[in-house]
């Protein structure tokens, strides 16, 4: 039986890096599909692919990369909690170009993967102080990123299968 994974028991680093790359590939496959309607919403209040892509781009740059860099810079970094779901309306995600946002996400994710791949193994246990979670290691933060990807990966699949 495989161990239950928790924030304090994340999967091996190599597995996390594979998942980060796999999600990037999922987004790139979406970009290649010309039949996708980027602005279709399943219902009022639900996000379109455009809104999801904008969210992914901004979270990758402003949350994930910022937190990783803070920990890579030194032990004990402050890691602010963020409710990035609230960005959709003030940043007007609905009116943006979803394909461009997805392309920008894929580029940012490639940068993230390159940075993390080059990180020495001993640094993965380095901790920062997260607003919500308290002491949190780089390893745990990358696992949170993968969990975020999983949620939005399922959302993307539902949106693509629901309306083309």
C-alpha positions in Angstrom: 0.0 0.0 0.0 1.3 3.4 -0.9 1.7 6.0 1.9 -1.0 8.7 2.1 0.5 11.9 1.0 0.0 15.0 3.2 1.7 18.4 3.1 4.2 17.0 5.7 4.7 13.8 3.6 5.0 15.0 0.0 5.9 12.6 -2.9 9.6 12.3 -3.9 11.0 15.4 -5.6 11.5 13.7 -8.9 7.8 12.7 -9.0 6.8 16.3 -8.3 9.0 17.7 -11.1 7.5 15.1 -13.5 4.0 16.3 -12.5 4.9 20.0 -12.9 6.1 19.2 -16.4 3.0 17.0 -17.2 0.7 19.8 -16.3 2.6 22.2 -18.6 2.3 19.6 -21.4 -1.5 19.4 -20.7 -1.7 23.2 -21.2 0.4 23.0 -24.4 -1.9 20.3 -25.8 -4.9 22.6 -25.1 -3.2 25.4 -27.1 -2.8 23.0 -30.0 -6.5 22.2 -30.2 -8.1 24.8 -32.4 -11.6 23.6 -31.7 -11.6 24.9 -28.1 -13.9 27.7 -27.2 -11.8 29.7 -24.7 -14.7 32.0 -23.6 -17.4 29.4 -23.0 -18.6 29.1 -19.4 -20.6 26.1 -18.2 -22.8 28.4 -16.1 -22.9 31.9 -14.6 -20.1 32.3 -12.1 -18.0 29.5 -13.4 -14.7 30.3 -15.1 -14.0 29.9 -18.8 -10.7 28.5 -20.1 -9.5 32.0 -20.6 -10.1 32.8 -16.9 -8.4 29.6 -15.8 -5.4 30.3 -18.1 -5.1 33.9 -16.7 -5.3 32.5 -13.1 -2.6 29.9 -13.8 -0.3 32.4 -15.4 -0.6 34.9 -12.5 -0.4 32.3 -9.8 2.7 30.7 -11.3 4.5 34.1 -11.5 3.2 35.9 -8.5 2.6 33.1 -6.0 4.6 29.9 -6.8 7.7 31.5 -8.2 7.8 34.2 -5.6 7.5 31.7 -2.8 10.1 29.4 -4.2 12.6 32.3 -4.7 12.0 33.5 -1.2 12.9 30.1 0.3 15.8 29.7 -2.2 17.1 33.0 -1.0 17.3 32.0 2.6 15.9 30.1 5.5 12.9 31.5 7.3 11.5 33.6 4.5 8.0 35.0 5.0 5.5 33.4 2.6 2.3 35.5 2.3 -1.0 33.7 1.9 -2.9 34.8 -1.2 -6.5 34.3 -2.4 -5.7 34.4 -6.1 -9.3 33.4 -7.0 -10.3 37.0 -6.2 -8.0 38.4 -9.0 -10.4 37.3 -11.8 -12.7 40.3 -11.6 -10.3 43.2 -10.9 -7.8 41.9 -13.4 -10.6 41.4 -15.9 -9.6 37.9 -16.8 -12.7 37.3 -18.9 -11.7 40.0 -21.4 -8.1 38.7 -21.8 -6.6 36.5 -24.5 -6.8 32.9 -23.1 -4.3 31.5 -25.6 -1.8 34.2 -24.8 -2.2 33.6 -21.1 -1.8 29.9 -21.5 1.4 30.4 -23.5 2.7 32.8 -20.8 1.9 30.2 -18.2 3.7 27.5 -20.1 6.8 29.7 -20.4 6.7 30.6 -16.7 6.3 27.0 -15.8 9.3 26.0 -17.9 11.3 28.6 -15.9 10.0 27.1 -12.6 11.0 23.6 -13.6 14.4 24.7 -14.7 15.0 26.6 -11.4 13.8 23.7 -9.3 15.7 21.1 -11.3 18.9 23.1 -10.6 18.2 23.3 -6.9 20.5 21.2 -4.7 18.7 18.4 -2.9 19.6 19.7 0.6 17.8 23.0 -0.2 14.5 21.3 -0.7 14.1 20.9 3.1 14.7 24.7 3.7 11.7 26.3 5.3 9.9 29.5 5.1 7.1 30.8 7.3 3.7 30.6 5.5 0.9 32.8 6.7 -1.6 29.9 6.8 0.6 26.8 7.1 3.3 28.0 9.4 6.8 26.5 8.8 6.8 25.1 5.3 9.6 23.6 3.2 10.3 24.1 -0.4 9.4 20.4 -0.9 6.0 21.0 0.7 5.4 24.2 -1.4 6.1 22.3 -4.6 3.6 19.7 -3.6 1.0 22.4 -3.0 1.7 23.6 -6.5 1.1 20.1 -7.9 -2.1 19.9 -5.9 -3.2 23.2 -7.4 -2.3 21.9 -10.9 -4.4 18.8 -10.3 -7.5 20.9 -9.4 -7.2 23.1 -12.4 -6.2 20.2 -14.7 -9.5 18.5 -13.9 -11.3 21.8 -14.4 -9.6 22.3 -17.8 -10.6 18.7 -18.9 -14.2 19.4 -17.9 -14.3 22.7 -19.8 -12.7 21.1 -23.0 -15.0 18.1 -23.0 -18.1 20.2 -22.2 -17.8 22.7 -25.1 -15.7 22.8 -28.2 
